[in-house]
Amino acid sequence: MIDFEHIKKLSHTSSSKIVLLVIDGLGGLPHPKTGKTELESARTPNLDQIARESICGLSDPISPGITPGSAPGHLAIFGYDPITYNVGRGILEALGIGLNPERGAIAARGNFCTINAQGIITDRRAGRISTERNAELCHLLSELKLDAKIVVTPVKEHRFVLLFQGEGLSPELTDSDPQQVGLLPKEVEALSPQAGRMAEIANEFIAQAKKRLKNESQANMVLLRGFSQRPDMPSFHEIYKLKPAAIATYPMYRGLAGLVGMEILPTGGSITEEFKSLQHHYADHDFFFVHFKSTDSRGEDGDFEAKAHAIEELDQALPVMLKLNPDVIIVTGDHSTPATLAMHSWHAVPLMLRSKWCRPDNVTQFSESTCINGGLGRLAAVEIMPLAMANALKLDKFGA
Amino acid sequence: MIDFEHIKKLSHTSSSKIVLLVIDGLGGLPHPKTGKTELESARTPNLDQIARESICGLSDPISPGITPGSAPGHLAIFGYDPITYNVGRGILEALGIGLNPERGAIAARGNFCTINAQGIITDRRAGRISTERNAELCHLLSELKLDAKIVVTPVKEHRFVLLFQGEGLSPELTDSDPQQVGLLPKEVEALSPQAGRMAEIANEFIAQAKKRLKNESQANMVLLRGFSQRPDMPSFHEIYKLKPAAIATYPMYRGLAGLVGMEILPTGGSITEEFKSLQHHYADHDFFFVHFKSTDSRGEDGDFEAKAHAIEELDQALPVMLKLNPDVIIVTGDHSTPATLAMHSWHAVPLMLRSKWCRPDNVTQFSESTCINGGLGRLAAVEIMPLAMANALKLDKFGA
């Protein structure tokens, strides 16, 4: 497999444009009654037309059998080995609410929880307190004085993000969250000698928070997990010499795009508005990542029809994008989210790539079962970007 | 590629059950007259029915073009990189006769051979002496006094296994067997400084054996090769958190299963009896490796019809296994043994995986030519276990 050092040497800028459309959780499983997947059940004239003009295949986000979270699923499509470039839970949670921690800052996922008089956890979610109460308590905790600057930001219900900022901090810490009730919260421990001070700071935060929250009936304690920092990764510009932009409605995906150096474009919430944003900014970039979320959400809901309907909604919006006639169009998903499983899954994801130079195969419909026989075969998601770059004629020959 | 450290973190126990049926040497080549392989020539209604309910593919035991021995073929299916986890010839020979050398013991494959008055090898197999005579000579050699405990165990005809037991032994030795007649047996040499003592012990064994056998007309010398020790490898339980069991009629496959920590179940010699053993012990384990040998034997015999017949015999026995309705069924081979070649070969092996969540493809018959168009595409055998675990819903999501 060619690595970034090689791609850096081979890549060059040109006027051609690439649009990567990620249909989140695209892959599905057959409906027990019809034997057809969500994608196969949806009416998708535009996707099918693209398929006829594309080279198709099935993509494994990580490797066969492995179910990816959102971060590894996307990083793989962006060409980053998702095992090497691991985004921690704390950072992902921060990205999910639009925070953009600098390298060096440590992020943790926090839960307000309930403990009894003995300190034992009786509810890991503090009765799912209201988001408003959460915000008040986060404000309270923000005033704690520690040996590092802290930012406490509410998420939803009992969840918050805790950022530590300062010099010499380390994410190599164990969780305080034992992930089950009936136990005491755990001491945060350093996983390396240089994380000793950070462990002390984290434990001091927990101790002070406990004191500050002691009169709360529900949210009288905090649990921390997933200490992590922004991964150190080369940008899209460094690797591919692209000027990339991202159009996504959910903060987490905007955050992931930001991690690899994409400019985040403003957009309305519907896929039509996302494509209009693409149209509006089309002259300013040579790579566009467009993210469509509702397929994954409906899949996780276990709602087969709604997921198929979301695919149809996307299909109907496609003409705006198609009219721009990008030199390279890639349509795929970051992973499968079959409605019958109602969760992310390991199943390979349909993929198609259209360009003047793609060498179309005989696939005439965009679906799981047709893409099996596509010209790309079954490939790892990290191989998509080199293919996109090649089809955009942005990669030089390797070797003499 | 996901490694064992990741699989360990992702795997969890559950009540679902996996049956891995390995049809040894399954893959074949077309008969010159019919153009059909052994598998395509056999009448296999049960295998074909499983194929219709499965996702299919072609598996490369190691990588394209590489013909595996039995050990790498099986270890790959078990998920162990067969290049990293190399089982030496001596250890394999020991496993093949039901010995189970402890880590630290050194095993070598031995041949009785014939040398002339000048010490030159005239017959590497000592005229294929009887197995009875072999046993008597092994008994004789067992009495030799060396700087390590030795166990000399007869195999068949001229073959024996030599085990060295004790502290500080090393397998880093060259062979004494020059693998051709007309030469002197070679001195055993140490391949590393710490193997010096072991080389002396091995050469001393050979010298004493030569003296003890000098009056034999045929078996008047020994040749040693494949010095090796049990590879240090994590168990199935450590990696996959499975409670695995193996059903196999040949000691070598039981030995290989033992290396990865499978419990070896008692069984009669026919495939029907093997499936009855599966039925009998079905409640006690969550993973079963069932090995069917005769396809490989008949392939090595070069007997096309007999190999096809062996496949039919297996097919007819399948209902006992199917009745148990395992959550995941995998049917494949450890390598190809085409009757037209009469030996192991490099050809990719048909593979099918059936589960409630497998996403069946359009393959309606289990064969080499149909599996090409299966939904798994062409994959490395080491990827089978992650897929099995995923389909058994025993793997957590990777990454946030």
Short mmCIF file of N, CA and C in Angstrom, two decimals, chain B residues 19-159:
data_model
loop_
_atom_site.label_atom_id
_atom_site.label_comp_id
_atom_site.label_asym_id
_atom_site.label_seq_id
_atom_site.Cartn_x
_atom_site.Cartn_y
_atom_site.Cartn_z
N VAL B 19 -19.63 -22.43 13.82
CA VAL B 19 -19.07 -23.70 13.34
C VAL B 19 -18.22 -23.41 12.10
N LEU B 20 -16.95 -23.76 12.18
CA LEU B 20 -16.01 -23.60 11.06
C LEU B 20 -15.71 -24.98 10.50
N LEU B 21 -16.23 -25.23 9.30
CA LEU B 21 -16.02 -26.53 8.66
C LEU B 21 -14.91 -26.39 7.62
N VAL B 22 -13.78 -27.05 7.89
CA VAL B 22 -12.66 -26.99 6.95
C VAL B 22 -12.61 -28.29 6.14
N ILE B 23 -12.85 -28.14 4.84
CA ILE B 23 -12.77 -29.27 3.92
C ILE B 23 -11.35 -29.24 3.34
N ASP B 24 -10.51 -30.12 3.85
CA ASP B 24 -9.08 -30.03 3.56
C ASP B 24 -8.83 -30.15 2.05
N GLY B 25 -8.03 -29.25 1.52
CA GLY B 25 -7.68 -29.29 0.09
C GLY B 25 -8.87 -29.09 -0.82
N LEU B 26 -9.87 -28.37 -0.33
CA LEU B 26 -11.15 -28.23 -1.05
C LEU B 26 -11.00 -27.75 -2.50
N GLY B 27 -10.24 -26.70 -2.72
CA GLY B 27 -10.15 -26.11 -4.06
C GLY B 27 -9.57 -27.09 -5.07
N GLY B 28 -10.05 -26.98 -6.30
CA GLY B 28 -9.58 -27.90 -7.33
C GLY B 28 -9.34 -27.22 -8.65
N LEU B 29 -9.12 -28.02 -9.66
CA LEU B 29 -8.94 -27.53 -11.03
C LEU B 29 -9.88 -28.30 -11.94
N PRO B 30 -10.23 -27.73 -13.10
CA PRO B 30 -11.19 -28.40 -13.98
C PRO B 30 -10.66 -29.74 -14.51
N HIS B 31 -11.57 -30.68 -14.60
CA HIS B 31 -11.24 -31.94 -15.25
C HIS B 31 -11.06 -31.64 -16.75
N PRO B 32 -10.01 -32.17 -17.37
CA PRO B 32 -9.75 -31.84 -18.78
C PRO B 32 -10.93 -32.15 -19.70
N LYS B 33 -11.72 -33.17 -19.34
CA LYS B 33 -12.83 -33.54 -20.22
C LYS B 33 -14.07 -32.69 -20.00
N THR B 34 -14.39 -32.43 -18.73
CA THR B 34 -15.67 -31.77 -18.44
C THR B 34 -15.53 -30.27 -18.23
N GLY B 35 -14.32 -29.82 -17.92
CA GLY B 35 -14.14 -28.41 -17.60
C GLY B 35 -14.67 -28.03 -16.22
N LYS B 36 -15.04 -29.06 -15.45
CA LYS B 36 -15.56 -28.80 -14.10
C LYS B 36 -14.58 -29.28 -13.04
N THR B 37 -14.48 -28.52 -11.94
CA THR B 37 -13.62 -28.95 -10.84
C THR B 37 -14.27 -30.10 -10.09
N GLU B 38 -13.53 -30.64 -9.12
CA GLU B 38 -14.06 -31.72 -8.28
C GLU B 38 -15.35 -31.27 -7.60
N LEU B 39 -15.30 -30.04 -7.02
CA LEU B 39 -16.46 -29.52 -6.31
C LEU B 39 -17.63 -29.28 -7.26
N GLU B 40 -17.33 -28.86 -8.47
CA GLU B 40 -18.39 -28.61 -9.45
C GLU B 40 -18.95 -29.91 -10.02
N SER B 41 -18.16 -30.97 -9.96
CA SER B 41 -18.60 -32.26 -10.48
C SER B 41 -19.43 -33.03 -9.46
N ALA B 42 -19.20 -32.74 -8.19
CA ALA B 42 -19.90 -33.48 -7.13
C ALA B 42 -21.35 -33.00 -7.02
N ARG B 43 -22.23 -33.90 -6.62
CA ARG B 43 -23.62 -33.55 -6.35
C ARG B 43 -23.69 -33.06 -4.91
N THR B 44 -23.98 -31.77 -4.72
CA THR B 44 -23.86 -31.18 -3.38
C THR B 44 -25.08 -30.33 -3.02
N PRO B 45 -26.25 -30.97 -2.91
CA PRO B 45 -27.47 -30.17 -2.63
C PRO B 45 -27.38 -29.40 -1.32
N ASN B 46 -26.74 -29.96 -0.31
CA ASN B 46 -26.70 -29.26 0.98
C ASN B 46 -25.73 -28.09 0.96
N LEU B 47 -24.55 -28.30 0.38
CA LEU B 47 -23.60 -27.18 0.27
C LEU B 47 -24.22 -26.06 -0.57
N ASP B 48 -24.92 -26.44 -1.63
CA ASP B 48 -25.52 -25.41 -2.50
C ASP B 48 -26.63 -24.65 -1.77
N GLN B 49 -27.36 -25.36 -0.93
CA GLN B 49 -28.40 -24.69 -0.16
C GLN B 49 -27.77 -23.69 0.82
N ILE B 50 -26.68 -24.10 1.46
CA ILE B 50 -25.97 -23.16 2.36
C ILE B 50 -25.49 -21.96 1.55
N ALA B 51 -24.95 -22.22 0.36
CA ALA B 51 -24.44 -21.12 -0.48
C ALA B 51 -25.53 -20.09 -0.77
N ARG B 52 -26.73 -20.56 -1.04
CA ARG B 52 -27.83 -19.63 -1.34
C ARG B 52 -28.15 -18.73 -0.16
N GLU B 53 -27.86 -19.22 1.05
CA GLU B 53 -28.17 -18.45 2.26
C GLU B 53 -26.94 -17.71 2.80
N SER B 54 -25.84 -17.79 2.05
CA SER B 54 -24.55 -17.29 2.55
C SER B 54 -24.05 -16.10 1.76
N ILE B 55 -23.03 -15.48 2.32
CA ILE B 55 -22.18 -14.58 1.54
C ILE B 55 -20.93 -15.40 1.19
N CYS B 56 -20.55 -15.32 -0.10
CA CYS B 56 -19.50 -16.21 -0.59
C CYS B 56 -18.28 -15.41 -1.05
N GLY B 57 -17.20 -16.12 -1.26
CA GLY B 57 -15.99 -15.47 -1.74
C GLY B 57 -14.92 -16.49 -2.03
N LEU B 58 -13.76 -16.00 -2.40
CA LEU B 58 -12.61 -16.87 -2.62
C LEU B 58 -11.52 -16.42 -1.65
N SER B 59 -10.94 -17.38 -0.97
CA SER B 59 -9.97 -17.06 0.07
C SER B 59 -8.57 -17.48 -0.36
N ASP B 60 -7.63 -16.56 -0.18
CA ASP B 60 -6.21 -16.90 -0.37
C ASP B 60 -5.64 -17.31 0.98
N PRO B 61 -5.18 -18.56 1.10
CA PRO B 61 -4.66 -19.00 2.40
C PRO B 61 -3.56 -18.08 2.92
N ILE B 62 -2.62 -17.71 2.08
CA ILE B 62 -1.52 -16.84 2.53
C ILE B 62 -1.54 -15.57 1.69
N SER B 63 -1.18 -15.67 0.45
CA SER B 63 -1.35 -14.58 -0.51
C SER B 63 -1.28 -15.19 -1.90
N PRO B 64 -1.73 -14.45 -2.92
CA PRO B 64 -1.83 -15.07 -4.24
C PRO B 64 -0.51 -15.71 -4.69
N GLY B 65 -0.62 -16.92 -5.16
CA GLY B 65 0.55 -17.63 -5.67
C GLY B 65 1.28 -18.49 -4.66
N ILE B 66 0.95 -18.36 -3.39
CA ILE B 66 1.68 -19.09 -2.36
C ILE B 66 0.90 -20.36 -1.97
N THR B 67 1.55 -21.50 -2.10
CA THR B 67 0.96 -22.78 -1.71
C THR B 67 1.28 -23.06 -0.25
N PRO B 68 0.28 -23.23 0.59
CA PRO B 68 0.56 -23.43 2.01
C PRO B 68 0.67 -24.91 2.37
N GLY B 69 1.48 -25.19 3.36
CA GLY B 69 1.41 -26.48 4.03
C GLY B 69 0.19 -26.51 4.93
N SER B 70 -0.01 -27.65 5.58
CA SER B 70 -1.20 -27.78 6.43
C SER B 70 -1.20 -26.79 7.59
N ALA B 71 -0.03 -26.55 8.17
CA ALA B 71 0.01 -25.67 9.34
C ALA B 71 -0.34 -24.23 8.98
N PRO B 72 0.37 -23.60 8.04
CA PRO B 72 -0.02 -22.21 7.70
C PRO B 72 -1.44 -22.13 7.15
N GLY B 73 -1.87 -23.15 6.41
CA GLY B 73 -3.24 -23.15 5.89
C GLY B 73 -4.26 -23.05 7.01
N HIS B 74 -4.07 -23.84 8.05
CA HIS B 74 -5.02 -23.81 9.16
C HIS B 74 -4.86 -22.58 10.04
N LEU B 75 -3.60 -22.23 10.35
CA LEU B 75 -3.40 -21.08 11.24
C LEU B 75 -4.01 -19.82 10.62
N ALA B 76 -3.90 -19.69 9.30
CA ALA B 76 -4.48 -18.51 8.64
C ALA B 76 -5.99 -18.49 8.84
N ILE B 77 -6.64 -19.63 8.65
CA ILE B 77 -8.10 -19.68 8.86
C ILE B 77 -8.44 -19.35 10.31
N PHE B 78 -7.56 -19.75 11.23
CA PHE B 78 -7.81 -19.43 12.63
C PHE B 78 -7.50 -17.96 12.95
N GLY B 79 -7.02 -17.22 11.95
CA GLY B 79 -6.78 -15.79 12.14
C GLY B 79 -5.34 -15.42 12.45
N TYR B 80 -4.45 -16.42 12.51
CA TYR B 80 -3.05 -16.17 12.86
C TYR B 80 -2.25 -15.95 11.59
N ASP B 81 -1.57 -14.83 11.50
CA ASP B 81 -0.71 -14.58 10.34
C ASP B 81 0.27 -15.74 10.20
N PRO B 82 0.16 -16.51 9.12
CA PRO B 82 0.97 -17.73 9.02
C PRO B 82 2.45 -17.45 8.79
N ILE B 83 2.78 -16.21 8.48
CA ILE B 83 4.21 -15.87 8.33
C ILE B 83 4.80 -15.61 9.72
N THR B 84 4.04 -14.91 10.55
CA THR B 84 4.50 -14.63 11.92
C THR B 84 4.53 -15.90 12.76
N TYR B 85 3.45 -16.67 12.68
CA TYR B 85 3.33 -17.86 13.53
C TYR B 85 3.71 -19.09 12.71
N ASN B 86 4.99 -19.33 12.66
CA ASN B 86 5.50 -20.41 11.83
C ASN B 86 5.68 -21.67 12.67
N VAL B 87 5.04 -22.73 12.24
CA VAL B 87 5.19 -24.01 12.94
C VAL B 87 6.24 -24.82 12.21
N GLY B 88 7.32 -25.15 12.90
CA GLY B 88 8.43 -25.87 12.27
C GLY B 88 8.05 -27.31 11.94
N ARG B 89 8.81 -27.88 11.01
CA ARG B 89 8.56 -29.23 10.53
C ARG B 89 8.60 -30.25 11.69
N GLY B 90 9.57 -30.08 12.58
CA GLY B 90 9.69 -31.02 13.70
C GLY B 90 8.45 -31.01 14.59
N ILE B 91 8.01 -29.82 14.94
CA ILE B 91 6.82 -29.68 15.78
C ILE B 91 5.59 -30.25 15.06
N LEU B 92 5.49 -29.98 13.78
CA LEU B 92 4.34 -30.45 13.02
C LEU B 92 4.31 -31.98 12.99
N GLU B 93 5.49 -32.55 12.82
CA GLU B 93 5.60 -34.01 12.81
C GLU B 93 5.19 -34.57 14.18
N ALA B 94 5.60 -33.88 15.23
CA ALA B 94 5.24 -34.32 16.59
C ALA B 94 3.73 -34.24 16.80
N LEU B 95 3.15 -33.11 16.39
CA LEU B 95 1.70 -32.97 16.51
C LEU B 95 1.00 -34.07 15.71
N GLY B 96 1.58 -34.41 14.58
CA GLY B 96 0.98 -35.39 13.68
C GLY B 96 0.87 -36.78 14.28
N ILE B 97 1.67 -37.08 15.30
CA ILE B 97 1.52 -38.39 15.95
C ILE B 97 0.97 -38.24 17.35
N GLY B 98 0.38 -37.10 17.61
CA GLY B 98 -0.33 -36.93 18.87
C GLY B 98 0.55 -36.49 20.02
N LEU B 99 1.82 -36.18 19.75
CA LEU B 99 2.66 -35.61 20.81
C LEU B 99 2.27 -34.15 20.99
N ASN B 100 2.53 -33.63 22.16
CA ASN B 100 2.17 -32.25 22.43
C ASN B 100 3.33 -31.58 23.15
N PRO B 101 4.42 -31.30 22.41
CA PRO B 101 5.63 -30.80 23.06
C PRO B 101 5.38 -29.50 23.81
N GLU B 102 5.96 -29.41 25.01
CA GLU B 102 5.85 -28.17 25.76
C GLU B 102 6.75 -27.12 25.15
N ARG B 103 6.40 -25.87 25.35
CA ARG B 103 7.29 -24.77 24.94
C ARG B 103 8.63 -24.99 25.62
N GLY B 104 9.70 -24.92 24.84
CA GLY B 104 11.04 -25.14 25.38
C GLY B 104 11.62 -26.44 24.86
N ALA B 105 10.76 -27.44 24.63
CA ALA B 105 11.25 -28.69 24.03
C ALA B 105 11.54 -28.45 22.55
N ILE B 106 12.54 -29.17 22.03
CA ILE B 106 12.89 -29.03 20.62
C ILE B 106 12.53 -30.32 19.90
N ALA B 107 11.80 -30.20 18.80
CA ALA B 107 11.40 -31.37 18.03
C ALA B 107 12.12 -31.38 16.70
N ALA B 108 12.47 -32.58 16.25
CA ALA B 108 13.07 -32.71 14.92
C ALA B 108 12.40 -33.86 14.19
N ARG B 109 12.28 -33.73 12.89
CA ARG B 109 11.84 -34.83 12.06
C ARG B 109 13.05 -35.70 11.78
N GLY B 110 12.91 -37.01 12.03
CA GLY B 110 14.01 -37.93 11.77
C GLY B 110 13.68 -38.91 10.66
N ASN B 111 14.68 -39.27 9.90
CA ASN B 111 14.60 -40.36 8.92
C ASN B 111 15.66 -41.40 9.29
N PHE B 112 15.28 -42.68 9.28
CA PHE B 112 16.33 -43.69 9.18
C PHE B 112 16.77 -43.71 7.73
N CYS B 113 18.10 -43.84 7.51
CA CYS B 113 18.59 -43.87 6.14
C CYS B 113 19.69 -44.92 6.02
N THR B 114 20.16 -45.15 4.80
CA THR B 114 21.25 -46.09 4.56
C THR B 114 22.48 -45.32 4.10
N ILE B 115 23.64 -45.62 4.75
CA ILE B 115 24.90 -45.05 4.28
C ILE B 115 25.83 -46.19 3.87
N ASN B 116 26.78 -45.89 2.98
CA ASN B 116 27.75 -46.93 2.60
C ASN B 116 29.00 -46.84 3.49
N ALA B 117 30.02 -47.62 3.17
CA ALA B 117 31.21 -47.70 4.02
C ALA B 117 31.91 -46.35 4.14
N GLN B 118 31.75 -45.51 3.12
CA GLN B 118 32.35 -44.17 3.17
C GLN B 118 31.46 -43.16 3.93
N GLY B 119 30.32 -43.63 4.37
CA GLY B 119 29.42 -42.74 5.11
C GLY B 119 28.48 -41.97 4.21
N ILE B 120 28.52 -42.26 2.91
CA ILE B 120 27.68 -41.52 1.96
C ILE B 120 26.27 -42.10 1.92
N ILE B 121 25.30 -41.21 1.87
CA ILE B 121 23.90 -41.65 1.89
C ILE B 121 23.55 -42.33 0.57
N THR B 122 23.03 -43.57 0.66
CA THR B 122 22.66 -44.29 -0.56
C THR B 122 21.13 -44.42 -0.66
N ASP B 123 20.44 -44.30 0.48
CA ASP B 123 18.96 -44.35 0.47
C ASP B 123 18.46 -43.48 1.62
N ARG B 124 17.79 -42.39 1.31
CA ARG B 124 17.33 -41.46 2.36
C ARG B 124 16.20 -42.06 3.19
N ARG B 125 15.64 -43.17 2.74
CA ARG B 125 14.49 -43.75 3.45
C ARG B 125 14.77 -45.18 3.94
N ALA B 126 16.03 -45.57 3.91
CA ALA B 126 16.43 -46.88 4.44
C ALA B 126 15.55 -47.99 3.88
N GLY B 127 15.26 -47.91 2.60
CA GLY B 127 14.43 -48.95 1.96
C GLY B 127 13.02 -49.02 2.53
N ARG B 128 12.58 -47.90 3.08
CA ARG B 128 11.27 -47.86 3.73
C ARG B 128 11.07 -49.09 4.63
N ILE B 129 11.90 -49.17 5.64
CA ILE B 129 11.79 -50.29 6.60
C ILE B 129 10.37 -50.34 7.18
N SER B 130 10.03 -51.49 7.75
CA SER B 130 8.67 -51.64 8.29
C SER B 130 8.49 -50.74 9.51
N THR B 131 7.29 -50.38 9.74
CA THR B 131 6.98 -49.54 10.90
C THR B 131 7.34 -50.28 12.19
N GLU B 132 7.21 -51.59 12.16
CA GLU B 132 7.55 -52.40 13.35
C GLU B 132 9.06 -52.30 13.65
N ARG B 133 9.85 -52.44 12.61
CA ARG B 133 11.31 -52.35 12.79
C ARG B 133 11.68 -50.94 13.25
N ASN B 134 11.02 -49.96 12.66
CA ASN B 134 11.20 -48.57 13.06
C ASN B 134 11.00 -48.44 14.57
N ALA B 135 9.93 -49.02 15.07
CA ALA B 135 9.61 -48.91 16.50
C ALA B 135 10.71 -49.54 17.35
N GLU B 136 11.21 -50.67 16.90
CA GLU B 136 12.29 -51.33 17.66
C GLU B 136 13.54 -50.45 17.72
N LEU B 137 13.87 -49.86 16.56
CA LEU B 137 15.07 -49.01 16.51
C LEU B 137 14.89 -47.74 17.34
N CYS B 138 13.70 -47.20 17.31
CA CYS B 138 13.43 -46.00 18.13
C CYS B 138 13.60 -46.34 19.62
N HIS B 139 13.15 -47.53 19.99
CA HIS B 139 13.31 -47.97 21.38
C HIS B 139 14.79 -48.01 21.75
N LEU B 140 15.59 -48.54 20.82
CA LEU B 140 17.04 -48.62 21.00
C LEU B 140 17.65 -47.24 21.19
N LEU B 141 17.25 -46.32 20.32
CA LEU B 141 17.83 -44.98 20.37
C LEU B 141 17.38 -44.21 21.62
N SER B 142 16.25 -44.58 22.13
CA SER B 142 15.74 -43.89 23.34
C SER B 142 16.68 -44.09 24.52
N GLU B 143 17.51 -45.12 24.44
CA GLU B 143 18.40 -45.43 25.58
C GLU B 143 19.70 -44.62 25.54
N LEU B 144 19.91 -43.88 24.48
CA LEU B 144 21.15 -43.10 24.38
C LEU B 144 21.19 -42.07 25.52
N LYS B 145 22.42 -41.83 26.01
CA LYS B 145 22.59 -40.89 27.12
C LYS B 145 23.16 -39.58 26.59
N LEU B 146 22.41 -38.51 26.76
CA LEU B 146 22.83 -37.22 26.22
C LEU B 146 22.67 -36.14 27.28
N ASP B 147 23.11 -34.94 26.96
CA ASP B 147 23.02 -33.81 27.89
C ASP B 147 21.63 -33.16 27.85
N ALA B 148 20.63 -33.92 27.42
CA ALA B 148 19.23 -33.48 27.45
C ALA B 148 18.39 -34.75 27.42
N LYS B 149 17.21 -34.66 27.98
CA LYS B 149 16.31 -35.82 27.92
C LYS B 149 15.82 -35.96 26.47
N ILE B 150 15.80 -37.18 25.96
CA ILE B 150 15.29 -37.36 24.60
C ILE B 150 14.11 -38.33 24.58
N VAL B 151 13.21 -38.11 23.64
CA VAL B 151 12.08 -39.01 23.40
C VAL B 151 12.09 -39.31 21.90
N VAL B 152 12.24 -40.60 21.55
CA VAL B 152 12.30 -40.97 20.13
C VAL B 152 11.03 -41.77 19.82
N THR B 153 10.21 -41.24 18.95
CA THR B 153 8.89 -41.85 18.70
C THR B 153 8.75 -42.22 17.23
N PRO B 154 8.43 -43.49 16.97
CA PRO B 154 8.30 -43.90 15.57
C PRO B 154 7.08 -43.27 14.92
N VAL B 155 7.18 -43.01 13.61
CA VAL B 155 6.01 -42.55 12.86
C VAL B 155 5.64 -43.72 11.95
N LYS B 156 5.99 -43.67 10.70
CA LYS B 156 5.61 -44.71 9.75
C LYS B 156 6.84 -45.04 8.93
N GLU B 157 7.03 -46.32 8.59
CA GLU B 157 8.17 -46.75 7.78
C GLU B 157 9.48 -46.21 8.37
N HIS B 158 10.14 -45.31 7.67
CA HIS B 158 11.47 -44.84 8.07
C HIS B 158 11.44 -43.57 8.92
N ARG B 159 10.24 -43.05 9.19
CA ARG B 159 10.16 -41.74 9.83
C ARG B 159 10.03 -41.82 11.35
#
